[in-house]
Short mmCIF file of C-alpha atoms and ligand atoms in Angstrom, two decimals:
data_model
loop_
_atom_site.label_atom_id
_atom_site.label_comp_id
_atom_site.label_asym_id
_atom_site.label_seq_id
_atom_site.Cartn_x
_atom_site.Cartn_y
_atom_site.Cartn_z
CA UNK Y 161 0.00 0.00 0.00
CA UNK Y 162 1.36 3.44 -0.95
CA UNK Y 163 1.39 5.73 2.03
CA UNK Y 164 0.50 9.40 1.74
CA UNK Y 165 3.29 12.01 1.87
CA UNK Y 166 3.67 15.74 2.47
CA UNK Y 167 1.83 16.80 -0.69
CA UNK Y 168 -1.19 14.56 0.08
CA UNK Y 169 -1.24 16.04 3.57
CA UNK Y 170 -1.36 19.57 2.21
CA UNK Y 171 -4.10 18.61 -0.27
CA UNK Y 172 -6.24 17.16 2.53
CA UNK Y 173 -6.44 20.57 4.26
CA UNK Y 174 -8.91 23.41 3.85
CA UNK Y 175 -7.32 26.14 1.70
CA UNK Y 176 -6.96 28.62 4.59
CA UNK Y 177 -5.22 26.01 6.74
CA UNK Y 178 -3.00 24.96 3.82
CA UNK Y 179 -1.93 28.60 3.37
CA UNK Y 180 -1.10 28.90 7.06
CA UNK Y 181 0.91 25.65 6.86
CA UNK Y 182 2.82 27.00 3.84
CA UNK Y 183 3.85 29.97 5.96
CA UNK Y 184 5.11 27.69 8.75
CA UNK Y 185 7.06 25.55 6.29
CA UNK Y 186 8.63 28.62 4.61
CA UNK Y 187 9.75 29.84 8.03
CA UNK Y 188 11.07 26.34 8.82
CA UNK Y 189 13.06 26.26 5.52
CA UNK Y 190 14.64 29.61 6.23
CA UNK Y 191 15.92 28.28 9.56
CA UNK Y 192 16.56 24.71 8.37
CA UNK Y 193 14.17 23.23 10.93
CA UNK Y 194 12.75 19.72 10.88
CA UNK Y 195 8.93 19.97 10.99
CA UNK Y 196 6.55 17.01 11.11
CA UNK Y 197 2.78 16.55 11.16
CA UNK Y 198 2.07 14.29 14.11
CA UNK Y 199 -0.60 12.15 15.76
CA UNK Y 200 -4.29 12.51 14.84
CA UNK Y 201 -3.91 14.29 11.49
CA UNK Y 202 -1.41 11.72 10.17
CA UNK Y 203 -3.62 8.86 11.40
CA UNK Y 204 -6.69 10.42 9.74
CA UNK Y 205 -4.78 10.98 6.48
CA UNK Y 206 -3.67 7.34 6.36
CA UNK Y 207 -7.27 6.26 7.02
CA UNK Y 208 -8.45 8.50 4.18
CA UNK Y 209 -10.60 10.49 6.61
CA UNK Y 210 -11.03 14.23 6.72
CA UNK Y 211 -8.07 15.92 8.44
CA UNK Y 212 -9.50 18.30 11.04
CA UNK Y 213 -6.80 19.61 13.32
CA UNK Y 214 -3.22 20.22 12.29
CA UNK Y 215 -0.66 19.28 14.96
CA UNK Y 216 3.00 19.93 14.11
CA UNK Y 217 6.20 18.97 15.85
CA UNK Y 218 9.38 20.97 15.44
CA UNK Y 219 12.77 19.52 16.23
CA UNK Y 220 15.68 21.54 17.47
CA UNK Y 221 14.04 24.89 18.05
CA UNK Y 222 11.47 26.66 20.04
CA UNK Y 223 7.90 26.30 18.69
CA UNK Y 224 7.02 29.83 19.77
CA UNK Y 225 9.85 31.31 17.67
CA UNK Y 226 8.74 29.32 14.61
CA UNK Y 227 5.07 30.32 15.01
CA UNK Y 228 6.00 33.97 15.49
CA UNK Y 229 8.18 33.93 12.39
CA UNK Y 230 5.46 32.22 10.34
CA UNK Y 231 2.52 34.32 11.55
CA UNK Y 232 0.86 36.43 8.83
CA UNK Y 233 -0.11 39.97 9.95
CA UNK Y 234 -3.71 38.99 10.83
CA UNK Y 235 -2.69 35.89 12.83
CA UNK Y 236 -2.75 35.33 16.58
CA UNK Y 237 -0.07 33.35 18.36
CA UNK Y 238 -1.12 31.88 21.71
CA UNK Y 239 1.45 30.09 23.75
CA UNK Y 240 0.58 27.40 26.29
CA UNK Y 241 3.82 27.68 28.20
CA UNK Y 242 3.43 24.73 30.46
CA UNK Y 243 3.68 22.28 27.55
CA UNK Y 244 5.82 24.34 25.18
CA UNK Y 245 2.98 24.29 22.67
CA UNK Y 246 1.78 27.22 20.67
CA UNK Y 247 -1.31 27.83 18.60
CA UNK Y 248 -1.24 29.83 15.42
CA UNK Y 249 -4.65 31.11 14.26
CA UNK Y 250 -5.63 33.13 11.23
CA UNK Y 251 -9.30 33.47 10.29
CA UNK Y 252 -10.90 30.04 10.58
CA UNK Y 253 -7.54 28.24 10.28
CA UNK Y 254 -5.54 27.04 13.24
CA UNK Y 255 -2.32 25.04 13.66
CA UNK Y 256 -0.80 23.71 16.89
CA UNK Y 257 2.98 23.56 17.04
CA UNK Y 258 5.02 21.82 19.76
CA UNK Y 259 8.69 21.29 20.31
CA UNK Y 260 9.63 17.60 20.55
CA UNK Y 261 9.41 16.63 24.19
CA UNK Y 262 9.85 13.97 26.74
CA UNK Y 263 7.31 13.44 29.53
CA UNK Y 264 7.34 12.00 33.00
CA UNK Y 265 4.39 11.52 35.32
CA UNK Y 266 4.91 12.32 39.01
CA UNK Y 267 2.05 9.98 39.96
CA UNK Y 268 -0.92 8.23 38.39
CA UNK Y 269 -3.42 10.73 37.01
CA UNK Y 270 -1.07 13.71 37.34
CA UNK Y 271 -0.44 16.04 34.44
CA UNK Y 272 2.90 15.17 32.81
CA UNK Y 273 6.20 16.94 33.51
CA UNK Y 274 7.51 18.03 30.14
CA UNK Y 275 11.15 18.38 29.05
CA UNK Y 276 12.78 18.79 25.63
CA UNK Y 277 13.40 15.43 23.95
CA UNK Y 278 13.89 13.65 20.61
CA UNK Y 279 11.30 12.83 17.93
CA UNK Y 280 11.28 9.18 19.00
CA UNK Y 281 10.79 10.13 22.66
CA UNK Y 282 7.97 12.41 21.66
CA UNK Y 283 6.20 9.62 19.76
CA UNK Y 284 6.88 7.13 22.56
CA UNK Y 285 5.04 9.23 25.18
CA UNK Y 286 1.77 9.00 23.23
CA UNK Y 287 -1.32 6.92 23.91
CA UNK Y 288 -1.88 4.51 21.02
CA UNK Y 289 0.29 3.09 18.26
CA UNK Y 290 -2.01 4.64 15.65
CA UNK Y 291 -1.22 8.07 17.12
CA UNK Y 292 2.55 7.51 17.33
CA UNK Y 293 2.98 8.55 13.71
CA UNK Y 294 4.89 11.53 12.30
CA UNK Y 295 4.91 12.72 8.71
CA UNK Y 296 8.00 14.70 7.63
CA UNK Y 297 7.02 17.99 5.99
CA UNK Y 298 10.06 20.30 5.82
CA UNK Y 299 13.21 19.55 3.74
CA UNK Y 300 15.26 18.88 6.83
CA UNK Y 301 12.66 16.44 8.18
CA UNK Y 302 12.47 14.75 4.76
CA UNK Y 303 16.25 14.35 4.72
CA UNK Y 304 16.09 12.60 8.08
CA UNK Y 305 13.03 10.42 7.31
CA UNK Y 306 11.87 9.72 3.78
CA UNK Y 307 8.36 8.66 4.82
CA UNK Y 308 6.00 8.37 7.80
CA UNK Y 309 7.86 7.68 11.05
CA UNK Y 310 5.91 4.79 12.53
CA UNK Y 311 7.25 4.06 15.99
CA UNK Y 312 5.27 0.95 16.86
CA UNK Y 313 3.59 -0.46 13.74
CA UNK Y 314 0.72 1.96 13.97
CA UNK Y 315 0.01 1.64 10.26
CA UNK Y 316 -0.32 -2.13 10.54
CA UNK Y 317 -2.74 -1.56 13.44
CA UNK Y 318 -4.73 0.97 11.41
CA UNK Y 319 -5.05 -1.55 8.59
CA UNK Y 320 -5.93 -4.34 10.99
CA UNK Y 321 -8.57 -2.30 12.88
CA UNK Y 322 -6.57 -2.43 16.13
CA UNK Y 323 -6.37 0.18 18.85
CA UNK Y 324 -3.28 -0.69 20.90
CA UNK Y 325 -1.55 1.18 23.69
CA UNK Y 326 2.17 1.78 23.28
CA UNK Y 327 3.20 0.20 26.57
CA UNK Y 328 1.48 -1.68 29.38
CA UNK Y 329 1.55 1.29 31.84
CA UNK Y 330 -0.08 3.73 29.42
CA UNK Y 331 -3.43 3.76 31.26
CA UNK Y 332 -1.58 4.13 34.56
CA UNK Y 333 0.32 7.13 33.18
CA UNK Y 334 -2.89 8.77 32.04
CA UNK Y 335 -6.21 7.09 32.90
CA UNK Y 336 -8.15 9.56 30.73
CA UNK Y 337 -6.75 7.51 27.83
CA UNK Y 338 -9.37 4.89 28.72
CA UNK Y 339 -12.06 7.41 27.80
CA UNK Y 340 -10.11 8.30 24.66
CA UNK Y 341 -10.01 4.61 23.71
CA UNK Y 342 -13.80 4.34 24.06
CA UNK Y 343 -14.23 7.47 21.89
CA UNK Y 344 -11.53 6.94 19.25
CA UNK Y 345 -12.25 3.21 18.78
CA UNK Y 346 -15.81 3.56 17.45
CA UNK Y 347 -14.99 6.86 15.72
CA UNK Y 348 -12.14 5.33 13.73
CA UNK Y 349 -13.54 1.80 13.43
CA UNK Y 350 -10.83 0.29 15.69
CA UNK Y 351 -11.14 -2.17 18.59
CA UNK Y 352 -9.01 -2.18 21.70
CA UNK Y 353 -6.66 -5.17 21.47
CA UNK Y 354 -6.67 -8.01 23.96
CA UNK Y 355 -3.33 -6.92 25.48
CA UNK Y 356 -4.58 -3.36 25.90
CA UNK Y 357 -7.75 -4.64 27.57
CA UNK Y 358 -5.60 -6.56 30.03
CA UNK Y 359 -3.66 -3.37 30.77
CA UNK Y 360 -6.98 -1.61 31.27
CA UNK Y 361 -8.12 -4.25 33.77
CA UNK Y 362 -4.82 -3.90 35.64
CA UNK Y 363 -5.25 -0.13 35.75
CA UNK Y 364 -8.79 -0.47 37.10
CA UNK Y 365 -7.62 -3.01 39.67
CA UNK Y 366 -5.03 -0.45 40.80
CA UNK Y 367 -7.76 2.18 41.21
CA UNK Y 368 -6.19 4.61 38.72
CA UNK Y 369 -9.28 6.79 38.43
CA UNK Y 370 -9.12 7.66 42.10
CA UNK Y 371 -6.60 10.42 41.39
CA UNK Y 372 -8.05 11.86 38.19
CA UNK Y 373 -9.74 15.20 38.66
CA UNK Y 374 -13.38 15.76 37.76
CA UNK Y 375 -12.39 18.54 35.38
CA UNK Y 376 -10.22 16.21 33.30
CA UNK Y 377 -12.97 13.59 33.20
CA UNK Y 378 -15.57 16.16 32.20
CA UNK Y 379 -13.38 17.43 29.38
CA UNK Y 380 -13.34 13.88 27.98
CA UNK Y 381 -17.15 13.71 28.24
CA UNK Y 382 -17.40 16.95 26.30
CA UNK Y 383 -15.26 15.44 23.51
CA UNK Y 384 -17.55 12.41 23.23
CA UNK Y 385 -20.46 14.65 22.28
CA UNK Y 386 -18.27 16.98 20.18
CA UNK Y 387 -17.16 14.00 18.14
CA UNK Y 388 -20.77 13.16 17.32
CA UNK Y 389 -20.30 15.86 14.66
CA UNK Y 390 -17.86 13.45 13.00
CA UNK Y 391 -20.46 10.67 13.01
CA UNK Y 392 -19.63 9.09 16.39
CA UNK Y 393 -22.58 7.41 18.13
CA UNK Y 394 -22.22 8.44 21.83
CA UNK Y 395 -24.17 5.39 22.98
CA UNK Y 396 -21.37 3.18 21.62
CA UNK Y 397 -18.82 5.01 23.75
CA UNK Y 398 -20.90 4.54 26.91
CA UNK Y 399 -21.57 0.90 25.97
CA UNK Y 400 -17.82 0.23 25.75
CA UNK Y 401 -17.15 2.05 29.02
CA UNK Y 402 -19.87 0.00 30.71
CA UNK Y 403 -18.57 -3.29 29.25
CA UNK Y 404 -15.06 -2.44 30.39
CA UNK Y 405 -16.40 -1.75 33.94
CA UNK Y 406 -15.12 1.81 33.70
CA UNK Y 407 -18.39 3.55 34.55
CA UNK Y 408 -18.64 1.77 37.88
CA UNK Y 409 -15.00 2.64 38.56
CA UNK Y 410 -15.72 6.31 37.96
CA UNK Y 411 -18.67 6.28 40.33
CA UNK Y 412 -20.06 3.17 42.08
CA UNK Y 413 -23.44 2.21 40.61
CA UNK Y 414 -22.95 4.22 37.41
CA UNK Y 415 -23.98 2.33 34.27
CA UNK Y 416 -25.54 2.79 30.86
CA UNK Y 417 -29.30 2.41 31.43
CA UNK Y 418 -31.13 0.63 28.61
CA UNK Y 419 -33.57 3.51 28.33
CA UNK Y 420 -30.71 5.89 27.47
CA UNK Y 421 -29.22 3.93 24.55
CA UNK Y 422 -31.54 4.90 21.70
CA UNK Y 423 -31.94 8.54 22.84
CA UNK Y 424 -28.15 8.95 23.07
CA UNK Y 425 -27.82 7.58 19.54
CA UNK Y 426 -30.55 9.94 18.38
CA UNK Y 427 -28.84 12.87 20.09
CA UNK Y 428 -25.63 11.94 18.23
CA UNK Y 429 -27.48 12.07 14.91
CA UNK Y 430 -29.07 15.41 15.82
CA UNK Y 431 -25.61 16.83 16.63
CA UNK Y 432 -24.26 15.61 13.26
CA UNK Y 433 -27.28 16.83 11.26
CA UNK Y 434 -29.15 19.39 13.37
CA UNK Y 435 -32.92 19.30 12.74
CA UNK Y 436 -33.04 23.08 13.37
CA UNK Y 437 -30.64 25.98 13.61
CA UNK Y 438 -29.23 26.81 17.03
CA UNK Y 439 -26.77 29.29 18.42
CA UNK Y 440 -24.00 27.89 20.61
CA UNK Y 441 -25.19 25.13 22.91
CA UNK Y 442 -23.45 22.52 25.03
CA UNK Y 443 -24.21 19.12 23.55
CA UNK Y 444 -22.57 17.36 26.52
CA UNK Y 445 -25.23 18.83 28.82
CA UNK Y 446 -27.95 17.29 26.64
CA UNK Y 447 -26.01 14.03 26.75
CA UNK Y 448 -25.80 14.06 30.54
CA UNK Y 449 -29.51 14.90 30.79
CA UNK Y 450 -30.31 11.74 28.85
CA UNK Y 451 -27.66 9.47 30.33
CA UNK Y 452 -28.42 10.33 33.97
CA UNK Y 453 -32.22 10.72 33.77
CA UNK Y 454 -32.98 7.06 34.64
CA UNK Y 455 -30.52 7.05 37.60
CA UNK Y 456 -31.60 7.65 41.18
CA UNK Y 457 -31.37 11.28 42.34
CA UNK Y 458 -28.54 10.33 44.74
CA UNK Y 459 -26.48 8.63 42.01
CA UNK Y 460 -27.12 11.55 39.69
CA UNK Y 461 -25.87 13.98 42.32
CA UNK Y 462 -22.75 11.95 43.04
CA UNK Y 463 -21.98 11.55 39.34
CA UNK Y 464 -22.30 15.27 38.68
CA UNK Y 465 -19.94 15.90 41.60
CA UNK Y 466 -17.50 13.33 40.24
CA UNK Y 467 -17.40 15.15 36.89
CA UNK Y 468 -17.13 18.52 38.69
CA UNK Y 469 -20.34 19.76 37.11
CA UNK Y 470 -21.46 22.61 39.31
CA UNK Y 471 -23.85 25.53 39.63
CA UNK Y 472 -26.82 26.08 37.38
CA UNK Y 473 -25.78 23.36 34.89
CA UNK Y 474 -25.67 20.75 37.67
CA UNK Y 475 -29.02 21.93 38.97
CA UNK Y 476 -30.70 21.67 35.54
CA UNK Y 477 -29.21 18.22 34.78
CA UNK Y 478 -30.25 17.08 38.26
CA UNK Y 479 -33.81 18.26 37.66
CA UNK Y 480 -34.12 17.06 34.06
CA UNK Y 481 -35.61 13.64 34.80
CA UNK Y 482 -38.56 15.18 36.64
CA UNK Y 483 -38.99 18.25 34.45
CA UNK Y 484 -38.84 16.26 31.22
CA UNK Y 485 -41.76 14.07 32.32
CA UNK Y 486 -43.83 17.24 32.79
CA UNK Y 487 -42.77 18.71 29.44
CA UNK Y 488 -43.49 15.45 27.63
CA UNK Y 489 -46.94 15.36 29.18
CA UNK Y 490 -47.70 18.95 28.24
CA UNK Y 491 -46.50 18.27 24.71
CA UNK Y 492 -48.72 15.21 24.45
CA UNK Y 493 -51.78 17.10 25.66
CA UNK Y 494 -51.12 20.28 23.68
CA UNK Y 495 -53.85 21.09 21.18
CA UNK Y 496 -52.48 23.38 18.49
CA UNK Y 497 -49.19 25.08 17.76
CA UNK Y 498 -49.79 27.85 20.28
CA UNK Y 499 -50.03 25.40 23.18
CA UNK Y 500 -46.89 23.57 22.00
CA UNK Y 501 -45.03 26.86 21.86
CA UNK Y 502 -46.20 27.76 25.35
CA UNK Y 503 -45.07 24.35 26.67
CA UNK Y 504 -41.61 24.44 25.07
CA UNK Y 505 -40.69 28.12 25.34
CA UNK Y 506 -39.13 27.87 28.83
CA UNK Y 507 -36.67 25.11 27.76
CA UNK Y 508 -32.99 25.79 27.17
CA UNK Y 509 -31.51 24.60 23.87
CA UNK Y 510 -29.81 21.75 25.74
CA UNK Y 511 -33.13 20.64 27.24
CA UNK Y 512 -34.84 20.91 23.89
CA UNK Y 513 -32.30 18.59 22.24
CA UNK Y 514 -32.60 16.12 25.12
CA UNK Y 515 -36.39 16.10 24.94
CA UNK Y 516 -36.26 15.70 21.16
CA UNK Y 517 -33.94 12.71 21.53
CA UNK Y 518 -36.25 11.07 24.08
CA UNK Y 519 -39.52 11.71 22.23
CA UNK Y 520 -41.48 9.44 19.90
CA UNK Y 521 -41.73 10.41 16.20
CA UNK Y 522 -44.96 12.39 16.61
CA UNK Y 523 -43.61 14.48 19.49
CA UNK Y 524 -40.27 14.89 17.71
CA UNK Y 525 -42.12 16.47 14.79
CA UNK Y 526 -43.84 18.85 17.21
CA UNK Y 527 -40.56 19.81 18.86
CA UNK Y 528 -38.80 20.33 15.51
CA UNK Y 529 -41.63 22.49 14.15
CA UNK Y 530 -41.49 24.64 17.29
CA UNK Y 531 -37.70 24.98 17.13
CA UNK Y 532 -37.54 25.48 13.38
CA UNK Y 533 -40.47 27.85 12.87
CA UNK Y 534 -42.79 28.84 15.68
CA UNK Y 535 -40.35 30.09 18.28
CA UNK Y 536 -39.04 32.61 15.73
CA UNK Y 537 -42.47 34.08 14.98
CA UNK Y 538 -43.37 37.39 16.56
CA UNK Y 539 -46.92 38.42 17.51
CA UNK Y 540 -48.00 41.42 15.38
CA UNK Y 541 -48.39 43.61 18.47
CA UNK Y 542 -46.29 46.37 19.92
CA UNK Y 543 -45.80 47.05 23.62
CA UNK Y 544 -47.46 50.42 23.15
CA UNK Y 545 -50.63 48.71 21.82
CA UNK Y 546 -51.01 46.92 25.13
CA UNK Y 547 -50.14 49.98 27.18
CA UNK Y 548 -52.81 51.85 25.24
CA UNK Y 549 -55.36 49.26 26.37
CA UNK Y 550 -54.28 49.99 29.93
CA UNK Y 551 -52.28 46.80 30.47
CA UNK Y 552 -49.00 46.70 32.31
CA UNK Y 553 -46.89 44.45 34.51
CA UNK Y 554 -47.72 40.74 34.90
CA UNK Y 555 -51.20 41.19 33.44
CA UNK Y 556 -49.64 42.46 30.22
CA UNK Y 557 -47.48 39.33 30.03
CA UNK Y 558 -50.44 37.02 30.58
CA UNK Y 559 -52.57 38.69 27.92
CA UNK Y 560 -49.65 38.69 25.49
CA UNK Y 561 -49.15 34.95 26.04
CA UNK Y 562 -52.82 34.29 25.23
CA UNK Y 563 -52.66 36.45 22.12
CA UNK Y 564 -49.52 34.60 21.04
CA UNK Y 565 -51.25 31.22 21.39
CA UNK Y 566 -54.15 32.45 19.25
CA UNK Y 567 -51.71 33.87 16.68
CA UNK Y 568 -49.73 30.63 16.35
CA UNK Y 569 -52.98 28.67 16.12
CA UNK Y 570 -53.84 30.78 13.07
CA UNK Y 571 -56.79 32.52 14.74
CA UNK Y 572 -55.38 36.04 14.08
CA UNK Y 573 -54.16 37.59 10.88
CA UNK Y 574 -52.87 41.04 11.69
CA UNK Y 575 -52.22 43.71 14.27
CA UNK Y 576 -55.81 44.98 14.36
CA UNK Y 577 -57.13 41.51 15.15
CA UNK Y 578 -54.40 41.04 17.76
CA UNK Y 579 -55.30 44.33 19.47
CA UNK Y 580 -59.00 43.42 19.40
CA UNK Y 581 -58.29 40.06 21.05
CA UNK Y 582 -56.01 41.62 23.66
CA UNK Y 583 -58.72 44.12 24.50
CA UNK Y 584 -61.32 41.33 24.74
CA UNK Y 585 -59.15 39.17 27.05
CA UNK Y 586 -58.34 42.15 29.26
CA UNK Y 587 -62.04 43.02 29.49
CA UNK Y 588 -63.05 39.42 30.40
CA UNK Y 589 -60.34 39.17 33.01
CA UNK Y 590 -60.81 42.66 34.29
CA UNK Y 591 -57.06 43.07 34.09
CA UNK Y 592 -56.85 46.47 32.52
CA UNK Y 593 -55.43 47.57 35.84
CA UNK Y 594 -52.22 45.84 36.90
CA UNK Y 595 -52.23 43.23 39.67
CA UNK Y 596 -49.43 43.03 42.18
CA UNK Y 597 -48.47 39.33 41.75
CA UNK Y 598 -48.06 36.63 39.08
CA UNK Y 599 -45.53 35.74 36.39
CA UNK Y 600 -44.77 38.01 33.46
CA UNK Y 601 -44.96 37.10 29.80
CA UNK Y 602 -41.88 36.15 27.85
CA UNK Y 603 -42.04 38.35 24.79
N1 LIG L 274 -2.37 12.21 23.66
C1 LIG L 274 -1.98 11.27 24.59
N2 LIG L 274 -2.67 11.11 25.77
C2 LIG L 274 -3.74 11.90 26.02
C3 LIG L 274 -4.16 12.87 25.10
C4 LIG L 274 -3.45 13.01 23.90
O1 LIG L 274 -1.01 10.56 24.35
N3 LIG L 274 -4.41 11.74 27.15
C5 LIG L 274 -1.61 12.37 22.41
C6 LIG L 274 -2.12 11.48 21.30
O2 LIG L 274 -1.04 10.88 20.69
C7 LIG L 274 -2.80 12.43 20.34
C8 LIG L 274 -2.09 13.76 20.61
O3 LIG L 274 -1.66 13.70 21.96
O4 LIG L 274 -2.63 12.01 19.00
C9 LIG L 274 -2.97 14.96 20.37
O5 LIG L 274 -4.13 14.90 21.19
P1 LIG L 274 -5.57 15.28 20.66
O6 LIG L 274 -5.47 16.39 19.69
O7 LIG L 274 -6.45 15.38 21.83
O8 LIG L 274 -5.98 13.93 19.93
P2 LIG L 274 -6.11 13.44 18.46
O9 LIG L 274 -5.58 12.05 18.42
O10 LIG L 274 -5.55 14.43 17.50
O11 LIG L 274 -7.65 13.26 18.35
P3 LIG L 274 -8.71 14.16 17.63
O12 LIG L 274 -8.66 13.67 16.23
O13 LIG L 274 -9.95 13.83 18.38
O14 LIG L 274 -8.25 15.59 17.82
#
C-alpha cells in the first residue's frame, strides 16, 4: 500500500489552513528546521478520513519562535507555556505547534512533567500506536526520514482495525486515555486489542481513576459529544465504558441504562445533522440529561460531583428527569401550535435537544416544528398597543401569552385583530389595571 506524503497532507487541508501551513514551512526552511505533522492528522490521512486539526512537531528549536516567524499579519499566536505548545490562528484556520518533548508523570493521574526530547521520545510518550505517527514535511525532516515515522507499527494496526496502547503502563500514566479509547475506537472503526484490555483491567484493579480530577474527566465527556459531529454514536462510547467496567470505577453504581441507549444515539445524529438551527449550545449537557435521567437522584448527584459539574448546569441536569416528564406530558396534551409553543418556550436549547432525543416520532415532529419555525415568529403587536389598552406588569405578560397562542394557532391575521383580542381578554379578566403578583410574559 502506498502511504501518503507531504503533498497529500497539504491537499487534505482546507485552503486557509493549507496557506497557514505553507507559511510555517517557509519559516522552517529559512531556519533549516525539521517539521513534522504528528498524531491525529497523520492517522486520519492514512485512514483517508477528513483531516480536522493540524498538529505539528518541530525539532531543534522553540515552537514559539517558529510560530511567530510564520505568523501572517492577521494571525494570533497563543502560547501554552506549560507544555511548550503554541497555537497559530488566522481566520478560521488554526495550527498547533510543539517542540519535541519527553514526559514523565509524578504519579498516576497527574499532568505530565515536560522536558525537551527527541522525535522518538515524543512519539513514545503517546497513547496509542495509531497516534505515534509523524509525517515529515520540511526539507530537513524529509532528509532525516523519507516517509512516515511509525514508531510501533501503527500503520499495521490501522489496517488491521486495532487500537493498541504503546506500553502496558499507558493507562496508569494517564487514565483519561481509557475514555479516549472508548471514543476513538468507534470513531475510527478500531477495537481495543486483547493486550490493551488486560492493561486496562490492571489499571482499574489499581484504582487509577481515584486520582483523576473531575475537570479532566468532564473534558473527555465533552469530547464524546463533540465527536458526534464526526459521526460518532455516543451510545457506543458509553456501551464500551460499561462493558469495560469503567463507569462503575468512575462512580459506584454508574452504568448505561437501557432507556438511554436509543436517545443517546438519536442525540448523536441530531448533533451531526441538526434538525433546526441553534446558536451555541453545550451538547454534553444534553447528553448528561439523557444518560443520567434514569438514575436515582442520589447517584445523579454523586456523578455530577465526580465530573465537577457545578452551579446552574448541575441543577438543571439534576432536575431534568422530573422536568422532562412534565414537558413530555404537556406536549402530548397540547392542542395546536400555540399550546406547543407555550409548553416548550421555557426550555434551554440543551433541554430541547434532550427532549427531542427522548420523544417518539410524533412528538419529535412537534418539537422540531417549534424549534424550526414557531419560536421565531413574533406576535403582530407592539408594547405600546397593550399599554394603550391599559395593560402593564404581569397582566400584560399574561394577555400577550394568550394572544400569542391564538396567533400561532392561526386565529389572528394582523395587528388589528391582535389588538381586538387583547382588549377582549383584558375586558373578560378585568385586568386592565395591573395586579401586584403573578408571572410576566416572555415576549
Ligand atoms: N495524547 C496522549 N494522551 C492523552 C491525550 C493526547 O497521548 N491523554 C496524544 C495522542 O497521541 C494524540 C495527541 O496527543 O494524538 C494529540 O491529542 P488530541 O489532539 O487530543 O488527539 P487526536 O488524536 O488528535 O484526536 P482528535 O482527532 O480527536 O483531535
